[in-house]
Coordinates of C-alpha atoms in Angstrom, one line a residue:
X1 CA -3.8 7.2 10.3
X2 CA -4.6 6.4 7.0
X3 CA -8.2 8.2 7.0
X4 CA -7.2 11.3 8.2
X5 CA -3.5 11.9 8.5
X6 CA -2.1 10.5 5.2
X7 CA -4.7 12.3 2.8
X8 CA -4.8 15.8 4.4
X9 CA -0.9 15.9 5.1
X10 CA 0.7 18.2 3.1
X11 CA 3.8 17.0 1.9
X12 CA 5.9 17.2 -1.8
X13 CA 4.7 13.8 -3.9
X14 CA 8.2 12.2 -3.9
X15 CA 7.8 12.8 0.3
X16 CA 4.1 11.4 -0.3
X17 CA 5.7 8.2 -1.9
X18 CA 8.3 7.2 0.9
X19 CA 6.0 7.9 3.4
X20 CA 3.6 5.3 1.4
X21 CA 6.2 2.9 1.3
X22 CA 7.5 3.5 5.1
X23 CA 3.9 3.0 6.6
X24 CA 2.9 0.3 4.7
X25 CA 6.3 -1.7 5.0
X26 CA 7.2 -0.7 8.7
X27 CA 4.3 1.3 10.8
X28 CA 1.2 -0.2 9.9
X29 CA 1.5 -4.1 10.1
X30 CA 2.7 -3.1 13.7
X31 CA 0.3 0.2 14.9
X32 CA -3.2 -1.2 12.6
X33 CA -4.6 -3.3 15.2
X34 CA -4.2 -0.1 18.4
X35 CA -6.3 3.3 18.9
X36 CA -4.2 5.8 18.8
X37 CA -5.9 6.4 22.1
X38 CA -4.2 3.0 23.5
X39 CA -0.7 3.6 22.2
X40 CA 1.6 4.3 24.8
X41 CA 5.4 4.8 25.0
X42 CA 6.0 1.7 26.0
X43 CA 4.2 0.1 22.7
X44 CA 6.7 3.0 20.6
X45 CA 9.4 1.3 22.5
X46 CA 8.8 -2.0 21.6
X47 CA 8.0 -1.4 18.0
X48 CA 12.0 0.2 18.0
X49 CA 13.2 -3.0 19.4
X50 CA 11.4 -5.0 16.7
X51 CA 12.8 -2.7 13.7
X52 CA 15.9 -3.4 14.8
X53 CA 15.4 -7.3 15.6
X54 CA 14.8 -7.5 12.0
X55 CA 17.9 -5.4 10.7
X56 CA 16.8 -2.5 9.9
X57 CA 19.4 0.3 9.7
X58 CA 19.1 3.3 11.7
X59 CA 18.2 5.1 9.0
X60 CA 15.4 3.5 8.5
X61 CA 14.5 3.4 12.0
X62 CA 15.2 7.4 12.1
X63 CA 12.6 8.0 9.2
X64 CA 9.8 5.1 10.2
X65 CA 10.1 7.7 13.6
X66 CA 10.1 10.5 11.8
X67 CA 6.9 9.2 10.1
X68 CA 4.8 7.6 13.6
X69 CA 6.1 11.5 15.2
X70 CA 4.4 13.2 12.6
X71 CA 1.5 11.3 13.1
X72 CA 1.2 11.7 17.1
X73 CA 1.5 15.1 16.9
X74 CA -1.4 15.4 14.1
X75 CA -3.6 13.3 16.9
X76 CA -2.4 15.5 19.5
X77 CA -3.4 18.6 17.9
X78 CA -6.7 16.9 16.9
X79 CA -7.4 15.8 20.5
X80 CA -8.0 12.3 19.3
X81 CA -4.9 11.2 21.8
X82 CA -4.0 13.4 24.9
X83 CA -0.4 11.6 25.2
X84 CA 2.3 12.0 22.2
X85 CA 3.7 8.4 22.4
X86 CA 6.7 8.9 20.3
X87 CA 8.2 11.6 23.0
X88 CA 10.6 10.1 25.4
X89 CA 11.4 7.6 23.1
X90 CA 14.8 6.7 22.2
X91 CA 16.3 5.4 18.5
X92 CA 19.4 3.8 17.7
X93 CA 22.2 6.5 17.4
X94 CA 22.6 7.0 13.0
X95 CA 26.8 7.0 12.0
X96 CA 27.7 10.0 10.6
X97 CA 30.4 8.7 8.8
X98 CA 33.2 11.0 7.8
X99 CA 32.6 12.4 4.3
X100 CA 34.9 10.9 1.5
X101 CA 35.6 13.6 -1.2
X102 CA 37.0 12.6 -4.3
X103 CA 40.0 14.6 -5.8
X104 CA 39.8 16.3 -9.3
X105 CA 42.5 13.5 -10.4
X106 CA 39.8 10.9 -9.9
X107 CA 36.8 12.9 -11.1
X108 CA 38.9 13.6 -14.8
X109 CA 39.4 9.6 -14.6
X110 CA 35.7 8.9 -14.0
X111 CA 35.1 12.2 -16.9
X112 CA 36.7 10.2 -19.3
X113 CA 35.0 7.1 -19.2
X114 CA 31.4 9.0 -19.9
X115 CA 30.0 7.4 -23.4
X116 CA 27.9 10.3 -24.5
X117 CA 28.7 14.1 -25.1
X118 CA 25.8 14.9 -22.7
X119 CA 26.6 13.1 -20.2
X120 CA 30.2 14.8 -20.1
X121 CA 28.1 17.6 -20.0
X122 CA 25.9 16.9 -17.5
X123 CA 29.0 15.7 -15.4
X124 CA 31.3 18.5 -15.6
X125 CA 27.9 21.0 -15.0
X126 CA 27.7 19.3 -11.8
X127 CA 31.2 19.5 -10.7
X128 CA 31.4 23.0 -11.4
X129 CA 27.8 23.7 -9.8
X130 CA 27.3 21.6 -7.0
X131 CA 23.4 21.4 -8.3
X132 CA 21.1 18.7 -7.3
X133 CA 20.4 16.6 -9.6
X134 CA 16.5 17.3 -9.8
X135 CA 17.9 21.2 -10.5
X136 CA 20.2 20.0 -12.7
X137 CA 18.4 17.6 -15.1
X138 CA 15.1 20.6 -15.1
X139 CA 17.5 23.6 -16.3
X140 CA 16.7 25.2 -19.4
X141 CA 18.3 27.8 -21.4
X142 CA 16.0 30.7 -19.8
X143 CA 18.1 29.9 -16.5
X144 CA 21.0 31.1 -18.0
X145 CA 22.8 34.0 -18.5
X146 CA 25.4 33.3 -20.7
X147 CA 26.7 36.7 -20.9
X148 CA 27.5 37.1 -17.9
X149 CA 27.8 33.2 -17.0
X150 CA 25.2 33.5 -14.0
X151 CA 22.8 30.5 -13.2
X152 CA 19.4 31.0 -11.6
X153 CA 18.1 27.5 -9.8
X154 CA 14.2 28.1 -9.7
X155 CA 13.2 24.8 -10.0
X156 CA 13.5 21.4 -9.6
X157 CA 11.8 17.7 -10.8
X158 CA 11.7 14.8 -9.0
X159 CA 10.5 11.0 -10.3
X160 CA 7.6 9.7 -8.9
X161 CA 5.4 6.7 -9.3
X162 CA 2.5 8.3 -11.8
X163 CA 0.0 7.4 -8.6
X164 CA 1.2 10.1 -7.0
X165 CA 1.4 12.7 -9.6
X166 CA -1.4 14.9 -9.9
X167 CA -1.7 14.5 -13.7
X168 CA -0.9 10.6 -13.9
X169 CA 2.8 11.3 -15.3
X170 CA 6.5 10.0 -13.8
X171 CA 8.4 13.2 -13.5
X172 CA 7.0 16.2 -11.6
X173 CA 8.2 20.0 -12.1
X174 CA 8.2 21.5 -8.9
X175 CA 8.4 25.6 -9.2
X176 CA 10.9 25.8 -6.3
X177 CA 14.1 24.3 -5.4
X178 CA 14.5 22.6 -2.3
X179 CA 14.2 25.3 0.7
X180 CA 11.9 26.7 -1.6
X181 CA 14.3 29.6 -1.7
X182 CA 15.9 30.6 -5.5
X183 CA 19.5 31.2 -6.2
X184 CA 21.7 32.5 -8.0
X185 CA 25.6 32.1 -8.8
X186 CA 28.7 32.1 -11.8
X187 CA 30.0 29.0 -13.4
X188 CA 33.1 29.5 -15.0
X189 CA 33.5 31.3 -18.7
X190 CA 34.8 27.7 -20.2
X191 CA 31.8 25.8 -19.1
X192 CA 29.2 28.2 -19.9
X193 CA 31.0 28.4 -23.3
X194 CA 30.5 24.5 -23.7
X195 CA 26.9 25.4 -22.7
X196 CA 26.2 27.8 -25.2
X197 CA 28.1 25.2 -28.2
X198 CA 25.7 22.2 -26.9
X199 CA 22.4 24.5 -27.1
X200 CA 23.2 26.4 -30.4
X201 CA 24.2 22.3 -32.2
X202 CA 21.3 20.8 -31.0
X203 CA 19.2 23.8 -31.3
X204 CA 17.6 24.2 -28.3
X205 CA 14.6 26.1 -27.3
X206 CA 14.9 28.9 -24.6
X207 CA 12.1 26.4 -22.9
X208 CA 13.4 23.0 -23.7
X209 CA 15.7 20.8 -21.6
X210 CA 19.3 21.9 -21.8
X211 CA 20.4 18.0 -20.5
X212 CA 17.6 16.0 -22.3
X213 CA 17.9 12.0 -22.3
X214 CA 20.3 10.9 -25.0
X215 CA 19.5 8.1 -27.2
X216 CA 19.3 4.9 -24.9
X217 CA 20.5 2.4 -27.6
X218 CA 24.3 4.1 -28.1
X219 CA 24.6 3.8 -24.8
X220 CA 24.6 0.0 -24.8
X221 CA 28.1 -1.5 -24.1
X222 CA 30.1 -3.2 -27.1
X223 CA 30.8 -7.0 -26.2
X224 CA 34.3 -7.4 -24.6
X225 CA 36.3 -9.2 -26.7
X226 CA 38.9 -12.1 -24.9
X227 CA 42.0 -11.1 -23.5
X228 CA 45.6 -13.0 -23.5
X229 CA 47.2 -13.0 -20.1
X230 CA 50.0 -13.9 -18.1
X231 CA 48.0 -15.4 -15.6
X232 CA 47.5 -19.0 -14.6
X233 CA 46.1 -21.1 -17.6
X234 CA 43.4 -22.7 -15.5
X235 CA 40.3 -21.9 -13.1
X236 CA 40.5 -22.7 -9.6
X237 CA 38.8 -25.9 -8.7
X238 CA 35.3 -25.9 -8.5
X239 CA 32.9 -27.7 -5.9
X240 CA 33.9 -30.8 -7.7
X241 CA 37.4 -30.2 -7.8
X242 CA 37.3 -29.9 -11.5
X243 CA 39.3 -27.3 -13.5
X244 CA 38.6 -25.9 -16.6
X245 CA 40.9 -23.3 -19.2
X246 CA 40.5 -19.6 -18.9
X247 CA 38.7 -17.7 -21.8
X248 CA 36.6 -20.3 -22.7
X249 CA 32.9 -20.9 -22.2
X250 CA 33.1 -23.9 -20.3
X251 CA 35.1 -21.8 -18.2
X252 CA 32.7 -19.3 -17.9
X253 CA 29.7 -22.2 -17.1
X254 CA 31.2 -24.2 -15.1
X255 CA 34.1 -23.0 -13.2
X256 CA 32.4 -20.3 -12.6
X257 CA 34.7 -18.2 -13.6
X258 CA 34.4 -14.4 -14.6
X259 CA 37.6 -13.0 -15.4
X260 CA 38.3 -10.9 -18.1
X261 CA 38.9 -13.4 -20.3
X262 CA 36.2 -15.3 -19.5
X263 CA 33.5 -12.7 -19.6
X264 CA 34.7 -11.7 -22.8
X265 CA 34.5 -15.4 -24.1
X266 CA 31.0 -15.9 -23.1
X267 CA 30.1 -12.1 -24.7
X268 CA 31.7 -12.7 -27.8
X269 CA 30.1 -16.6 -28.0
X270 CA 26.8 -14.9 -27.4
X271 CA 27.2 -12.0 -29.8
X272 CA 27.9 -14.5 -32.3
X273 CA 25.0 -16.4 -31.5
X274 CA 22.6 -13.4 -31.9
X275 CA 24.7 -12.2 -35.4
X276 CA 23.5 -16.0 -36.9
X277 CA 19.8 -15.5 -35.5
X278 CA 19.9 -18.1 -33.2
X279 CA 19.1 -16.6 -30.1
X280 CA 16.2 -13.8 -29.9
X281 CA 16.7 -12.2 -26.5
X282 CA 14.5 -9.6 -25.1
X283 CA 14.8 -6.1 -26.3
X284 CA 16.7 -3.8 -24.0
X285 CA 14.1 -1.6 -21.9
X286 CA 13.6 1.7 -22.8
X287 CA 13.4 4.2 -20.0
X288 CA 9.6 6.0 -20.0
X289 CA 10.6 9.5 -19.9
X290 CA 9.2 13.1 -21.0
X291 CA 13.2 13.9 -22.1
X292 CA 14.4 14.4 -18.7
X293 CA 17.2 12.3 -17.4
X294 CA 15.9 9.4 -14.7
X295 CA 18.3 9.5 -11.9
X296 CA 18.1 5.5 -11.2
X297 CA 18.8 4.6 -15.3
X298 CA 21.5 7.2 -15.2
X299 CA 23.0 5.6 -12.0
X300 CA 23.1 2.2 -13.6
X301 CA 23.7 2.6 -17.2
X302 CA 26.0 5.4 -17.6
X303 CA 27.4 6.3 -13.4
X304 CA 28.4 3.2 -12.0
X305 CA 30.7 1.8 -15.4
X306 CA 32.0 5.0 -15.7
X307 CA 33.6 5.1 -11.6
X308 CA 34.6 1.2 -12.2
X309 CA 36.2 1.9 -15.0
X310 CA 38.2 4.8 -13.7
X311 CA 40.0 1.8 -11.1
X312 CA 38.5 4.2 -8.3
X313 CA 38.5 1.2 -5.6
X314 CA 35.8 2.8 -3.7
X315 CA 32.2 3.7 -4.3
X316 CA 31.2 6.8 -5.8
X317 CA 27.6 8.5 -5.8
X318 CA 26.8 10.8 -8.5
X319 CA 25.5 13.2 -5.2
X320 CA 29.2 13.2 -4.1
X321 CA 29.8 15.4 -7.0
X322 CA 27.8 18.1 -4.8
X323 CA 30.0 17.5 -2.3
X324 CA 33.3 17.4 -3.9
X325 CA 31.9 20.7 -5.1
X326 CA 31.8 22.8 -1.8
X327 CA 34.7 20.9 -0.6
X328 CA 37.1 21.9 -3.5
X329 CA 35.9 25.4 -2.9
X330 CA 36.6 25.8 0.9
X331 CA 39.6 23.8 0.0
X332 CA 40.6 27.2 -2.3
X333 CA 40.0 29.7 0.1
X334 CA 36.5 30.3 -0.9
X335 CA 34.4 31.7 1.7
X336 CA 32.3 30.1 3.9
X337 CA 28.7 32.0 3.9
X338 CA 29.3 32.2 -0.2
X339 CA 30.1 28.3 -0.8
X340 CA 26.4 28.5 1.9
X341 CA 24.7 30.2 -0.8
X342 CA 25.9 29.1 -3.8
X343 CA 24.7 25.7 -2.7
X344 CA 21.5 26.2 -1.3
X345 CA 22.4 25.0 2.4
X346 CA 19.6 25.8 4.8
X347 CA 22.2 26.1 7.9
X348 CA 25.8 27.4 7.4
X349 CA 26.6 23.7 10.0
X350 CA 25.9 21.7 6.7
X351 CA 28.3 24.0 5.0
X352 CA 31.2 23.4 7.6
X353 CA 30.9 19.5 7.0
X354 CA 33.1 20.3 3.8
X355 CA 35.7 21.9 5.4
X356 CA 39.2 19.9 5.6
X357 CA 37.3 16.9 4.2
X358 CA 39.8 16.4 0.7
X359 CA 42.6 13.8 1.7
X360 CA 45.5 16.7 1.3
X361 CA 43.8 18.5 3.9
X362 CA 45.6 17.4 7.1
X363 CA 49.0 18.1 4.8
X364 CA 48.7 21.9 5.2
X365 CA 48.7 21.3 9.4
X366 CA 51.4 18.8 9.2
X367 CA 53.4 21.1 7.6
X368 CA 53.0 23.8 10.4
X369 CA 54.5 21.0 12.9
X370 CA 56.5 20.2 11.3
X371 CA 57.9 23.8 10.8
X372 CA 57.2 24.4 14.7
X373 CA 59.2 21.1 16.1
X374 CA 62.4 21.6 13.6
X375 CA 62.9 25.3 15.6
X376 CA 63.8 23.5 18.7
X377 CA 66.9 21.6 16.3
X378 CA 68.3 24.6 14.9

């Protein structure tokens, strides 16, 4: 597997880098010790019924397949095996649960608790798009044209361990989008406006990054202060039954306790601290980056605070701006082989997931029966 298959399959790097991880973590402990001659179904089986022993999702399990498949096919075609012991073979079933779109009241909430002008930026480009965010974080003002307010996807970069990048670097520029296929479609006259402002203030190059990596240390949170509340003026009891008064640091230490008012005594006791030079914590890590946006820093930093500050009660991935995207579309009226193309869908079945997916969409049917039983009153 690792001699032959793994160094001569041609895959994209990011793919290269699970697959890494997969085979190390999940096939090859397991598969190392066989020929592939010797594997059988019945060894494919059991390796299933370990994964799952040991809690993997089926997810996982799906891809690990996906992965050993791959490889038995390679062996097949090789003739070093004359039996493909993945077919046959039967995962656990993965949930398709039922997409969860949020509504444009809830993406202005999340809007406004962005801390940089960039990020809006970035944000409302991606509502309005429905870009990935490797296409989004690469575009550059040759991509646009702002006349006429017509994007052109052509590429896309992806983060990836520098081991796997052909020239030692972390993010990689791939001339194609996913499906290898271009694209082309209008964002709306305000936006590209907004566009236009951004790359004419920062003065930005027709070949430099229109959504560049803003300065990481304005980003960092201001300590909460502590809040007054009308809430009870004690912790609950600890292990030790003990009990302690909110908004203080013993409080904080002891109860443990991390209400508002807590949290906020602890950050303005430590703030304090750091203010008289008694404590020298580490310096806040710097993301390495060539200017464009890593998609795991901007998840924790910026994404995440933003949603829980909005009061959302639910998670929120930045990718389910993509699909609020096509769903607010069909939601419109827009049509379905355009809202295909416009996102880059290789199968107009991935399209249909959006349809009648926004919580107001079962409204419009009620109302019909509503409409059809009250004719039987009159």
């Amino acid at each position: 597997m690792e001699s032959t298959w793994f160094p001569n399959h041609v895959m994209e790097a990011s793919t290269r880098e699970t697959y890494r991880y997969n085979l190390d973590a999940h096939i090859l402990p397991w598969f190392t010790v066989m020929r592939m001659a010797e594997i059988m179904p019945a060894d494919v089986r059991e390796w299933v019924t370990d994964q799952s022993a040991k809690g993997l999702s089926p997810h996982v399990i799906d891809k690990n397949m996906t992965i050993l498949s791959g490889i038995f096919t390679t062996a097949l075609n090789d003739q070093v095996t004359f039996l493909h012991a993945c077919r046959g073979v039967k995962i656990p079933e993965v949930p398709k649960p039922p997409l969860q779109i949020i509504t444009p009241e809830q993406f202005d909430q999340i809007y406004e608790n962005l801390p940089d002008l960039i990020l809006q930026l970035l944000v409302e480009l991606d509502i309005e798009s429905g870009m990935r965010w490797g296409e989004l974080t690469e575009l550059r003002p040759h991509d646009l044209s702002i006349g006429t307010g017509i994007v052109t996807v052509s590429r896309t970069v992806v983060e990836v361990n520098p081991k796997f990048h052909p020239e030692g670097k972390r993010f990689l520029v791939q001339q194609y989008p996913k499906n290898k296929k271009y694209r082309r479609f209008k964002i709306s006259r305000s936006v590209m406006d907004k566009i236009d402002l951004f790359i004419q203030a920062k003065a930005i190059g027709t070949d430099d990054l229109i959504l560049f990596m803003p300065e990481q240390e304005r980003l960092v949170p201001e300590p909460r202060p502590a809040m007054e509340s009308d809430g009870p003026e004690l912790t609950e009891p600890n292990e030790k039954g003990r009990q302690y008064r909110h908004g203080t640091i013993t409080a904080y230490s002891m109860a443990p306790c991390r209400c508002d008012r807590c949290r906020g005594a602890y950050a303005t006791y430590r703030s304090t601290r750091r203010a008289e030079g008694k404590d020298k914590p580490r310096g806040r890590r710097r993301r390495d980056t060539d200017g464009h946006i890593p998609g795991d820093w901007f998840r924790k930093q910026v994404w995440h605070p933003a949603v829980a500050a909005a009061g959302i009660g639910r998670r929120v991935r930045v990718h389910d701006l993509r699909h609020a995207h096509a769903s607010w579309l069909l939601a419109g009226g827009a049509d379905l082989q355009v809202v295909k193309e416009r996102l880059g869908h290789g199968s107009i079945a991935t399209t249909q997931r959006y349809l009648h997916t926004l919580p107001t969409a079962d409204e419009t049917a009620l109302d019909a029966l509503a409409r059809t039983r009250g004719r039987r009153t009159r």
